[in-house]
């Protein structure tokens, strides 16, 4: 099983917290779509086997026109073996989702929408500089549910000024649309973002980590009560609606990343395209791949497995660690986890190492302590 990720590096405006690669000038959109198609052709032999997921991320993929999407699909279907059915996700922002646009998307090969709602409250959206307003957040969901059954929405918690009460209201509002999948992330302050500078200047209060942790637990309690499975730290889905794309990624399956800044993985080698639209286009026009490559060491692969495994409900299989990485790694893992088992932050269920409810908010910190260094 393999997947294709396509990065659409354009946004209408820059959200204050974002450090992804995008440009707010759409001037090169046509040229970039040409280059994406050319990269798809150049790299068609890199992926062995059938494509089971296609994911348009960004940036803002809902800025693509119907013609641009058709051009990309035509290239994929001509040059790759695509599974039937294939999961095709498009990330979309509420301000792009008019009824006409949603209808167009539903008439294309897209069968899953991931909508960047983030909050249903005006003050949060303004603080984060999102391009949509609260009314658009609600309207687009009412419309999207008429045309799509497989919808995910994103919510952000830990926003300065977001009280527990308003956070609970955000979750309840999201649930009221009957959406089968919710992804939710803590607001993080990335270096050199506008949010980072506002906090340093005292314009925006710093993130209250304790409050963010309370939001996280409210989220888990509310969604699991409503029948969602907490299958990955930031992801909740009803049975049958887990993201196939993300699950494949967490399970270490190969994927091809197309577009500026996109990452690829073939099972042992990771590569990434440069983060610059003009240079990307120029390079692809010369049939040169604008990417760097690194071969993962055994320790890198073990560290990635531990980090992603602990984030999921499937956990880290101790037997798999021994089989794939050797007895030395297994012994190291069991030694390192000891204190977390005693502190009830981790537990063993048969062969699987899992985080407890108490450990969930700390899981990234715990996994870095289990990493194998200096090999
Ligand atoms: S829309 Fe998404 S990618 Fe674009 S600036 Fe906002 S968070 Fe970043």
mmCIF file of C-alpha atoms and ligand atoms in Angstrom:
data_model
loop_
_atom_site.group_PDB
_atom_site.id
_atom_site.type_symbol
_atom_site.label_atom_id
_atom_site.label_comp_id
_atom_site.label_asym_id
_atom_site.label_seq_id
_atom_site.Cartn_x
_atom_site.Cartn_y
_atom_site.Cartn_z
ATOM 1 C CA UNK A 1 0.000 0.000 0.000
ATOM 2 C CA UNK A 2 1.271 3.459 -0.888
ATOM 3 C CA UNK A 3 0.029 7.010 -0.825
ATOM 4 C CA UNK A 4 0.525 10.281 -2.665
ATOM 5 C CA UNK A 5 0.679 13.570 -0.767
ATOM 6 C CA UNK A 6 0.371 16.780 -2.796
ATOM 7 C CA UNK A 7 1.355 20.069 -1.201
ATOM 8 C CA UNK A 8 -0.554 23.150 -2.399
ATOM 9 C CA UNK A 9 1.626 26.055 -1.187
ATOM 10 C CA UNK A 10 -0.829 28.976 -1.315
ATOM 11 C CA UNK A 11 -3.001 30.665 1.300
ATOM 12 C CA UNK A 12 -5.209 33.767 1.175
ATOM 13 C CA UNK A 13 -3.569 35.149 4.310
ATOM 14 C CA UNK A 14 -1.040 33.994 6.882
ATOM 15 C CA UNK A 15 -2.455 32.553 10.103
ATOM 16 C CA UNK A 16 -0.462 33.969 13.009
ATOM 17 C CA UNK A 17 0.658 30.594 14.356
ATOM 18 C CA UNK A 18 1.575 28.861 11.099
ATOM 19 C CA UNK A 19 5.061 27.785 10.027
ATOM 20 C CA UNK A 20 4.068 25.610 7.072
ATOM 21 C CA UNK A 21 5.317 26.482 3.620
ATOM 22 C CA UNK A 22 2.922 28.699 1.642
ATOM 23 C CA UNK A 23 2.798 31.941 -0.322
ATOM 24 C CA UNK A 24 -0.007 34.519 -0.107
ATOM 25 C CA UNK A 25 0.614 35.532 -3.721
ATOM 26 C CA UNK A 26 -1.336 33.301 -6.095
ATOM 27 C CA UNK A 27 0.467 34.593 -9.193
ATOM 28 C CA UNK A 28 2.346 31.353 -9.808
ATOM 29 C CA UNK A 29 -0.556 28.983 -9.162
ATOM 30 C CA UNK A 30 -0.967 27.862 -12.801
ATOM 31 C CA UNK A 31 2.771 27.281 -13.237
ATOM 32 C CA UNK A 32 2.941 25.440 -9.956
ATOM 33 C CA UNK A 33 0.131 23.063 -10.887
ATOM 34 C CA UNK A 34 2.011 22.349 -14.145
ATOM 35 C CA UNK A 35 5.131 21.611 -12.105
ATOM 36 C CA UNK A 36 3.218 19.310 -9.709
ATOM 37 C CA UNK A 37 2.008 17.284 -12.688
ATOM 38 C CA UNK A 38 5.487 17.160 -14.139
ATOM 39 C CA UNK A 39 6.934 15.983 -10.806
ATOM 40 C CA UNK A 40 4.246 13.274 -10.641
ATOM 41 C CA UNK A 41 5.402 11.993 -14.029
ATOM 42 C CA UNK A 42 9.124 12.289 -13.219
ATOM 43 C CA UNK A 43 8.691 10.205 -10.060
ATOM 44 C CA UNK A 44 6.175 7.639 -11.285
ATOM 45 C CA UNK A 45 8.569 4.714 -10.849
ATOM 46 C CA UNK A 46 9.492 5.556 -7.256
ATOM 47 C CA UNK A 47 6.341 4.013 -5.860
ATOM 48 C CA UNK A 48 5.832 0.295 -6.146
ATOM 49 C CA UNK A 49 2.334 -1.063 -5.842
ATOM 50 C CA UNK A 50 -1.089 0.423 -5.734
ATOM 51 C CA UNK A 51 -1.954 3.933 -4.586
ATOM 52 C CA UNK A 52 -4.551 3.620 -1.849
ATOM 53 C CA UNK A 53 -4.655 7.201 -0.601
ATOM 54 C CA UNK A 54 -4.261 10.611 -2.213
ATOM 55 C CA UNK A 55 -4.040 13.608 0.081
ATOM 56 C CA UNK A 56 -4.105 17.302 -0.888
ATOM 57 C CA UNK A 57 -2.547 19.273 1.975
ATOM 58 C CA UNK A 58 -1.054 22.690 2.323
ATOM 59 C CA UNK A 59 -1.300 25.575 2.316
ATOM 60 C CA UNK A 60 -4.897 25.696 1.165
ATOM 61 C CA UNK A 61 -5.812 23.071 -1.445
ATOM 62 C CA UNK A 62 -9.384 24.417 -1.660
ATOM 63 C CA UNK A 63 -7.878 27.345 -3.627
ATOM 64 C CA UNK A 64 -7.452 24.981 -6.592
ATOM 65 C CA UNK A 65 -10.014 25.351 -9.369
ATOM 66 C CA UNK A 66 -11.950 22.406 -10.746
ATOM 67 C CA UNK A 67 -9.740 22.485 -13.876
ATOM 68 C CA UNK A 68 -6.534 22.435 -11.819
ATOM 69 C CA UNK A 69 -7.752 19.497 -9.762
ATOM 70 C CA UNK A 70 -8.798 17.646 -12.929
ATOM 71 C CA UNK A 71 -5.341 18.231 -14.417
ATOM 72 C CA UNK A 72 -3.698 16.660 -11.342
ATOM 73 C CA UNK A 73 -6.128 13.702 -11.234
ATOM 74 C CA UNK A 74 -5.656 13.053 -14.951
ATOM 75 C CA UNK A 75 -1.879 12.861 -14.414
ATOM 76 C CA UNK A 76 -2.202 10.517 -11.438
ATOM 77 C CA UNK A 77 -4.679 8.159 -13.109
ATOM 78 C CA UNK A 78 -2.567 8.046 -16.297
ATOM 79 C CA UNK A 79 0.742 7.273 -14.607
ATOM 80 C CA UNK A 80 -0.057 5.351 -11.412
ATOM 81 C CA UNK A 81 -2.035 2.261 -10.499
ATOM 82 C CA UNK A 82 -4.782 3.568 -8.278
ATOM 83 C CA UNK A 83 -6.830 1.311 -5.990
ATOM 84 C CA UNK A 84 -10.598 1.146 -6.262
ATOM 85 C CA UNK A 85 -11.858 2.613 -3.999
ATOM 86 C CA UNK A 86 -9.105 5.101 -3.179
ATOM 87 C CA UNK A 87 -9.345 7.537 -0.277
ATOM 88 C CA UNK A 88 -8.923 11.063 -1.685
ATOM 89 C CA UNK A 89 -8.784 13.825 0.926
ATOM 90 C CA UNK A 90 -8.715 17.550 0.294
ATOM 91 C CA UNK A 91 -7.941 20.049 3.037
ATOM 92 C CA UNK A 92 -10.331 22.962 2.711
ATOM 93 C CA UNK A 93 -10.879 26.291 4.416
ATOM 94 C CA UNK A 94 -14.422 27.439 5.246
ATOM 95 C CA UNK A 95 -14.189 30.708 3.282
ATOM 96 C CA UNK A 96 -13.630 28.739 0.046
ATOM 97 C CA UNK A 97 -16.533 26.360 0.591
ATOM 98 C CA UNK A 98 -19.496 27.889 -1.199
ATOM 99 C CA UNK A 99 -22.237 25.451 -2.184
ATOM 100 C CA UNK A 100 -21.066 25.581 -5.792
ATOM 101 C CA UNK A 101 -17.491 24.762 -4.781
ATOM 102 C CA UNK A 102 -18.546 21.867 -2.530
ATOM 103 C CA UNK A 103 -20.701 20.461 -5.303
ATOM 104 C CA UNK A 104 -17.779 20.687 -7.752
ATOM 105 C CA UNK A 105 -15.516 18.911 -5.285
ATOM 106 C CA UNK A 106 -18.067 16.162 -4.700
ATOM 107 C CA UNK A 107 -18.342 15.645 -8.486
ATOM 108 C CA UNK A 108 -14.565 15.090 -8.693
ATOM 109 C CA UNK A 109 -12.544 12.125 -7.350
ATOM 110 C CA UNK A 110 -12.428 13.721 -3.872
ATOM 111 C CA UNK A 111 -14.350 11.631 -1.351
ATOM 112 C CA UNK A 112 -13.119 13.073 1.954
ATOM 113 C CA UNK A 113 -12.984 16.705 3.117
ATOM 114 C CA UNK A 114 -10.790 17.887 5.960
ATOM 115 C CA UNK A 115 -12.091 21.317 6.956
ATOM 116 C CA UNK A 116 -9.964 23.798 8.915
ATOM 117 C CA UNK A 117 -12.639 25.156 11.248
ATOM 118 C CA UNK A 118 -10.274 25.691 14.253
ATOM 119 C CA UNK A 119 -12.949 27.533 16.304
ATOM 120 C CA UNK A 120 -16.568 28.617 16.056
ATOM 121 C CA UNK A 121 -15.814 31.853 17.944
ATOM 122 C CA UNK A 122 -14.962 35.152 16.264
ATOM 123 C CA UNK A 123 -12.410 36.211 18.901
ATOM 124 C CA UNK A 124 -10.340 33.016 18.452
ATOM 125 C CA UNK A 125 -10.442 33.241 14.661
ATOM 126 C CA UNK A 126 -9.334 36.890 14.785
ATOM 127 C CA UNK A 127 -6.533 36.168 17.253
ATOM 128 C CA UNK A 128 -5.213 33.438 14.948
ATOM 129 C CA UNK A 129 -5.803 35.587 11.811
ATOM 130 C CA UNK A 130 -7.870 32.913 10.101
ATOM 131 C CA UNK A 131 -9.375 33.996 6.758
ATOM 132 C CA UNK A 132 -12.890 32.849 7.735
ATOM 133 C CA UNK A 133 -15.388 34.068 10.305
ATOM 134 C CA UNK A 134 -17.613 32.201 12.762
ATOM 135 C CA UNK A 135 -20.688 32.326 10.497
ATOM 136 C CA UNK A 136 -18.699 30.810 7.600
ATOM 137 C CA UNK A 137 -17.445 28.018 9.893
ATOM 138 C CA UNK A 138 -21.041 26.934 10.574
ATOM 139 C CA UNK A 139 -22.401 27.543 7.073
ATOM 140 C CA UNK A 140 -19.760 25.477 5.320
ATOM 141 C CA UNK A 141 -20.433 22.471 7.556
ATOM 142 C CA UNK A 142 -24.170 22.645 6.944
ATOM 143 C CA UNK A 143 -23.461 22.643 3.198
ATOM 144 C CA UNK A 144 -20.609 20.116 3.217
ATOM 145 C CA UNK A 145 -22.683 17.494 5.034
ATOM 146 C CA UNK A 146 -25.224 17.628 2.163
ATOM 147 C CA UNK A 147 -22.627 16.463 -0.355
ATOM 148 C CA UNK A 148 -20.024 14.522 1.670
ATOM 149 C CA UNK A 149 -20.393 11.780 4.233
ATOM 150 C CA UNK A 150 -16.684 11.431 5.033
ATOM 151 C CA UNK A 151 -15.739 14.762 6.639
ATOM 152 C CA UNK A 152 -13.117 15.651 9.193
ATOM 153 C CA UNK A 153 -12.850 18.983 10.940
ATOM 154 C CA UNK A 154 -9.920 20.568 12.745
ATOM 155 C CA UNK A 155 -10.230 22.337 16.078
ATOM 156 C CA UNK A 156 -7.483 24.137 18.002
ATOM 157 C CA UNK A 157 -7.381 24.271 21.807
ATOM 158 C CA UNK A 158 -5.170 26.119 24.264
ATOM 159 C CA UNK A 159 -5.803 29.429 22.429
ATOM 160 C CA UNK A 160 -5.081 32.386 24.768
ATOM 161 C CA UNK A 161 -8.427 33.574 26.125
ATOM 162 C CA UNK A 162 -10.267 30.317 25.303
ATOM 163 C CA UNK A 163 -12.029 29.386 28.537
ATOM 164 C CA UNK A 164 -13.027 25.836 29.448
ATOM 165 C CA UNK A 165 -16.650 26.800 28.899
ATOM 166 C CA UNK A 166 -16.085 28.129 25.388
ATOM 167 C CA UNK A 167 -13.934 25.122 24.519
ATOM 168 C CA UNK A 168 -16.735 22.787 25.590
ATOM 169 C CA UNK A 169 -19.121 24.830 23.419
ATOM 170 C CA UNK A 170 -16.740 24.482 20.470
ATOM 171 C CA UNK A 171 -16.749 20.700 20.820
ATOM 172 C CA UNK A 172 -20.540 20.556 21.212
ATOM 173 C CA UNK A 173 -20.989 22.753 18.146
ATOM 174 C CA UNK A 174 -18.679 20.490 16.115
ATOM 175 C CA UNK A 175 -20.668 17.445 17.236
ATOM 176 C CA UNK A 176 -23.968 19.049 16.277
ATOM 177 C CA UNK A 177 -23.110 18.600 12.569
ATOM 178 C CA UNK A 178 -22.795 14.817 12.865
ATOM 179 C CA UNK A 179 -19.240 14.815 11.467
ATOM 180 C CA UNK A 180 -17.545 11.370 11.783
ATOM 181 C CA UNK A 181 -13.939 12.563 12.326
ATOM 182 C CA UNK A 182 -12.307 15.329 14.366
ATOM 183 C CA UNK A 183 -8.627 16.286 14.478
ATOM 184 C CA UNK A 184 -7.659 18.585 17.304
ATOM 185 C CA UNK A 185 -4.322 20.178 18.122
ATOM 186 C CA UNK A 186 -2.943 22.317 20.915
ATOM 187 C CA UNK A 187 -1.946 25.759 19.715
ATOM 188 C CA UNK A 188 1.843 25.760 19.620
ATOM 189 C CA UNK A 189 4.105 28.754 19.350
ATOM 190 C CA UNK A 190 6.564 28.145 16.531
ATOM 191 C CA UNK A 191 9.684 30.312 16.388
ATOM 192 C CA UNK A 192 9.542 33.357 14.091
ATOM 193 C CA UNK A 193 5.763 33.246 13.637
ATOM 194 C CA UNK A 194 3.622 36.351 14.230
ATOM 195 C CA UNK A 195 2.182 34.654 17.329
ATOM 196 C CA UNK A 196 5.679 34.167 18.731
ATOM 197 C CA UNK A 197 6.450 37.860 18.277
ATOM 198 C CA UNK A 198 3.067 38.997 19.735
ATOM 199 C CA UNK A 199 3.646 36.895 22.852
ATOM 200 C CA UNK A 200 7.206 38.201 23.240
ATOM 201 C CA UNK A 201 5.937 41.801 22.943
ATOM 202 C CA UNK A 202 3.123 41.144 25.435
ATOM 203 C CA UNK A 203 0.397 41.819 22.825
ATOM 204 C CA UNK A 204 -0.982 38.282 23.285
ATOM 205 C CA UNK A 205 -0.758 36.385 26.603
ATOM 206 C CA UNK A 206 1.410 33.258 26.598
ATOM 207 C CA UNK A 207 -0.128 29.799 26.196
ATOM 208 C CA UNK A 208 -1.431 28.432 29.498
ATOM 209 C CA UNK A 209 -0.187 24.817 29.380
ATOM 210 C CA UNK A 210 -2.334 23.744 32.311
ATOM 211 C CA UNK A 211 -5.472 25.055 30.627
ATOM 212 C CA UNK A 212 -4.439 23.390 27.345
ATOM 213 C CA UNK A 213 -4.138 20.078 29.191
ATOM 214 C CA UNK A 214 -7.617 20.559 30.668
ATOM 215 C CA UNK A 215 -8.955 21.243 27.154
ATOM 216 C CA UNK A 216 -7.304 18.055 25.904
ATOM 217 C CA UNK A 217 -8.947 15.936 28.606
ATOM 218 C CA UNK A 218 -12.346 17.582 28.031
ATOM 219 C CA UNK A 219 -11.949 16.747 24.347
ATOM 220 C CA UNK A 220 -11.141 13.091 25.020
ATOM 221 C CA UNK A 221 -13.974 12.672 27.555
ATOM 222 C CA UNK A 222 -16.601 14.369 25.398
ATOM 223 C CA UNK A 223 -15.721 12.675 22.119
ATOM 224 C CA UNK A 224 -15.287 9.180 23.514
ATOM 225 C CA UNK A 225 -18.675 9.536 25.279
ATOM 226 C CA UNK A 226 -20.155 10.308 21.854
ATOM 227 C CA UNK A 227 -18.764 7.141 20.280
ATOM 228 C CA UNK A 228 -15.545 8.462 18.749
ATOM 229 C CA UNK A 229 -12.438 6.298 18.961
ATOM 230 C CA UNK A 230 -9.347 8.172 20.106
ATOM 231 C CA UNK A 231 -7.111 6.355 17.635
ATOM 232 C CA UNK A 232 -4.231 8.829 17.591
ATOM 233 C CA UNK A 233 -3.257 11.580 19.989
ATOM 234 C CA UNK A 234 -4.810 14.337 17.857
ATOM 235 C CA UNK A 235 -7.361 12.243 15.970
ATOM 236 C CA UNK A 236 -10.807 10.923 16.808
ATOM 237 C CA UNK A 237 -12.982 8.947 14.422
ATOM 238 C CA UNK A 238 -16.168 6.930 14.331
ATOM 239 C CA UNK A 239 -15.574 3.272 13.331
ATOM 240 C CA UNK A 240 -14.946 3.105 9.585
ATOM 241 C CA UNK A 241 -13.901 6.756 9.366
ATOM 242 C CA UNK A 242 -10.280 6.716 10.547
ATOM 243 C CA UNK A 243 -8.005 8.550 8.109
ATOM 244 C CA UNK A 244 -6.412 5.877 5.915
ATOM 245 C CA UNK A 245 -3.784 8.352 4.774
ATOM 246 C CA UNK A 246 -2.603 9.232 8.272
ATOM 247 C CA UNK A 247 -2.856 5.668 9.545
ATOM 248 C CA UNK A 248 -0.583 4.480 6.713
ATOM 249 C CA UNK A 249 1.877 7.224 7.601
ATOM 250 C CA UNK A 250 1.928 6.228 11.285
ATOM 251 C CA UNK A 251 2.416 2.610 10.292
ATOM 252 C CA UNK A 252 5.522 3.519 8.299
ATOM 253 C CA UNK A 253 4.041 2.775 4.860
ATOM 254 C CA UNK A 254 5.731 4.414 1.843
ATOM 255 C CA UNK A 255 4.383 7.644 0.374
ATOM 256 C CA UNK A 256 5.352 10.067 -2.325
ATOM 257 C CA UNK A 257 5.322 13.769 -1.407
ATOM 258 C CA UNK A 258 4.818 16.075 -4.398
ATOM 259 C CA UNK A 259 5.271 19.872 -4.361
ATOM 260 C CA UNK A 260 7.485 22.380 -2.557
ATOM 261 C CA UNK A 261 8.378 21.316 1.018
ATOM 262 C CA UNK A 262 6.698 17.897 0.612
ATOM 263 C CA UNK A 263 8.374 14.924 2.290
ATOM 264 C CA UNK A 264 8.548 11.382 0.880
ATOM 265 C CA UNK A 265 9.374 8.033 2.440
ATOM 266 C CA UNK A 266 10.121 4.740 0.683
ATOM 267 C CA UNK A 267 10.588 2.464 3.702
ATOM 268 C CA UNK A 268 14.248 3.312 4.356
ATOM 269 C CA UNK A 269 14.933 6.676 2.742
ATOM 270 C CA UNK A 270 13.349 10.007 3.497
ATOM 271 C CA UNK A 271 13.518 12.926 1.071
ATOM 272 C CA UNK A 272 12.119 16.430 1.062
ATOM 273 C CA UNK A 273 11.593 19.064 -1.616
ATOM 274 C CA UNK A 274 12.857 22.594 -1.117
ATOM 275 C CA UNK A 275 10.523 25.185 0.415
ATOM 276 C CA UNK A 276 10.445 27.795 -2.328
ATOM 277 C CA UNK A 277 7.779 27.968 -5.055
ATOM 278 C CA UNK A 278 9.860 29.736 -7.728
ATOM 279 C CA UNK A 279 12.943 27.555 -7.278
ATOM 280 C CA UNK A 280 10.762 24.453 -7.185
ATOM 281 C CA UNK A 281 9.098 25.386 -10.495
ATOM 282 C CA UNK A 282 12.458 26.246 -12.138
ATOM 283 C CA UNK A 283 14.023 22.986 -11.066
ATOM 284 C CA UNK A 284 11.105 20.830 -12.204
ATOM 285 C CA UNK A 285 11.042 22.645 -15.564
ATOM 286 C CA UNK A 286 14.612 21.390 -16.057
ATOM 287 C CA UNK A 287 13.478 17.859 -15.091
ATOM 288 C CA UNK A 288 15.573 18.092 -11.934
ATOM 289 C CA UNK A 289 14.104 16.973 -8.606
ATOM 290 C CA UNK A 290 14.585 19.762 -6.058
ATOM 291 C CA UNK A 291 15.068 17.421 -3.147
ATOM 292 C CA UNK A 292 17.508 16.229 -0.525
ATOM 293 C CA UNK A 293 17.632 12.668 0.716
ATOM 294 C CA UNK A 294 18.708 10.915 3.878
ATOM 295 C CA UNK A 295 18.883 7.207 4.563
ATOM 296 C CA UNK A 296 17.443 6.400 7.945
ATOM 297 C CA UNK A 297 19.686 4.466 10.302
ATOM 298 C CA UNK A 298 18.290 1.627 12.373
ATOM 299 C CA UNK A 299 18.182 3.998 15.367
ATOM 300 C CA UNK A 300 16.253 6.605 13.324
ATOM 301 C CA UNK A 301 13.692 4.003 12.282
ATOM 302 C CA UNK A 302 13.344 2.704 15.849
ATOM 303 C CA UNK A 303 12.903 6.280 17.161
ATOM 304 C CA UNK A 304 10.238 7.033 14.577
ATOM 305 C CA UNK A 305 8.401 3.820 15.359
ATOM 306 C CA UNK A 306 8.417 4.580 19.098
ATOM 307 C CA UNK A 307 7.299 8.166 18.574
ATOM 308 C CA UNK A 308 4.448 7.420 16.178
ATOM 309 C CA UNK A 309 3.486 4.140 17.884
ATOM 310 C CA UNK A 310 3.023 5.757 21.285
ATOM 311 C CA UNK A 311 0.739 8.366 19.736
ATOM 312 C CA UNK A 312 -1.649 5.709 18.419
ATOM 313 C CA UNK A 313 -4.117 3.347 20.081
ATOM 314 C CA UNK A 314 -2.095 0.421 18.686
ATOM 315 C CA UNK A 315 0.924 1.394 20.784
ATOM 316 C CA UNK A 316 4.467 0.062 20.401
ATOM 317 C CA UNK A 317 4.817 -3.689 19.947
ATOM 318 C CA UNK A 318 7.738 -4.955 22.022
ATOM 319 C CA UNK A 319 7.984 -8.080 19.815
ATOM 320 C CA UNK A 320 8.118 -5.952 16.697
ATOM 321 C CA UNK A 321 10.957 -3.915 18.225
ATOM 322 C CA UNK A 322 12.892 -7.136 18.820
ATOM 323 C CA UNK A 323 12.117 -8.542 15.361
ATOM 324 C CA UNK A 324 12.840 -5.399 13.392
ATOM 325 C CA UNK A 325 15.627 -3.816 15.421
ATOM 326 C CA UNK A 326 17.130 -6.603 17.516
ATOM 327 C CA UNK A 327 17.318 -7.693 21.132
ATOM 328 C CA UNK A 328 19.547 -4.738 22.106
ATOM 329 C CA UNK A 329 16.761 -2.300 21.219
ATOM 330 C CA UNK A 330 14.137 -4.351 23.009
ATOM 331 C CA UNK A 331 16.193 -4.422 26.187
ATOM 332 C CA UNK A 332 16.904 -0.715 25.931
ATOM 333 C CA UNK A 333 13.195 0.024 25.473
ATOM 334 C CA UNK A 334 12.162 -2.106 28.447
ATOM 335 C CA UNK A 335 14.791 -0.450 30.649
ATOM 336 C CA UNK A 336 13.780 3.077 29.606
ATOM 337 C CA UNK A 337 10.034 2.522 30.108
ATOM 338 C CA UNK A 338 10.414 1.240 33.653
ATOM 339 C CA UNK A 339 9.969 4.580 35.402
ATOM 340 C CA UNK A 340 6.988 5.495 33.213
ATOM 341 C CA UNK A 341 5.316 2.177 34.043
ATOM 342 C CA UNK A 342 5.838 2.874 37.750
ATOM 343 C CA UNK A 343 4.460 6.418 37.380
ATOM 344 C CA UNK A 344 1.410 5.021 35.535
ATOM 345 C CA UNK A 345 2.131 7.115 32.456
ATOM 346 C CA UNK A 346 2.632 3.989 30.334
ATOM 347 C CA UNK A 347 1.224 0.464 30.619
ATOM 348 C CA UNK A 348 1.717 -2.876 28.908
ATOM 349 C CA UNK A 349 -1.267 -4.598 27.342
ATOM 350 C CA UNK A 350 0.073 -7.997 26.264
ATOM 351 C CA UNK A 351 2.875 -7.141 23.888
ATOM 352 C CA UNK A 352 1.784 -3.509 23.354
ATOM 353 C CA UNK A 353 3.209 -0.554 25.161
ATOM 354 C CA UNK A 354 0.571 2.178 25.497
ATOM 355 C CA UNK A 355 0.171 5.569 27.153
ATOM 356 C CA UNK A 356 -2.312 5.846 30.013
ATOM 357 C CA UNK A 357 -4.918 8.612 30.096
ATOM 358 C CA UNK A 358 -2.633 10.521 32.479
ATOM 359 C CA UNK A 359 0.336 10.076 30.111
ATOM 360 C CA UNK A 360 -1.412 11.165 26.928
ATOM 361 C CA UNK A 361 -0.676 14.874 27.131
ATOM 362 C CA UNK A 362 2.988 14.049 27.837
ATOM 363 C CA UNK A 363 3.413 11.381 25.193
ATOM 364 C CA UNK A 364 5.838 13.273 22.910
ATOM 365 C CA UNK A 365 8.125 14.007 25.878
ATOM 366 C CA UNK A 366 7.957 10.386 27.030
ATOM 367 C CA UNK A 367 8.806 9.007 23.596
ATOM 368 C CA UNK A 368 11.854 11.266 23.249
ATOM 369 C CA UNK A 369 13.122 9.725 26.488
ATOM 370 C CA UNK A 370 12.832 6.276 24.872
ATOM 371 C CA UNK A 371 14.857 7.277 21.823
ATOM 372 C CA UNK A 372 18.019 5.358 21.048
ATOM 373 C CA UNK A 373 20.990 7.714 20.685
ATOM 374 C CA UNK A 374 24.686 7.324 19.877
ATOM 375 C CA UNK A 375 24.629 4.181 17.828
HETATM 376 S S1 LIG B 1 -4.539 28.286 6.140
HETATM 377 FE FE1 LIG B 1 -3.331 26.582 7.024
HETATM 378 S S2 LIG B 1 -1.408 26.569 5.881
HETATM 379 FE FE2 LIG B 1 -2.414 28.522 5.439
HETATM 380 S S3 LIG B 1 -1.499 29.953 6.892
HETATM 381 FE FE3 LIG B 1 -3.378 29.162 7.835
HETATM 382 S S4 LIG B 1 -2.724 27.352 9.036
HETATM 383 FE FE4 LIG B 1 -1.058 27.874 7.616
#
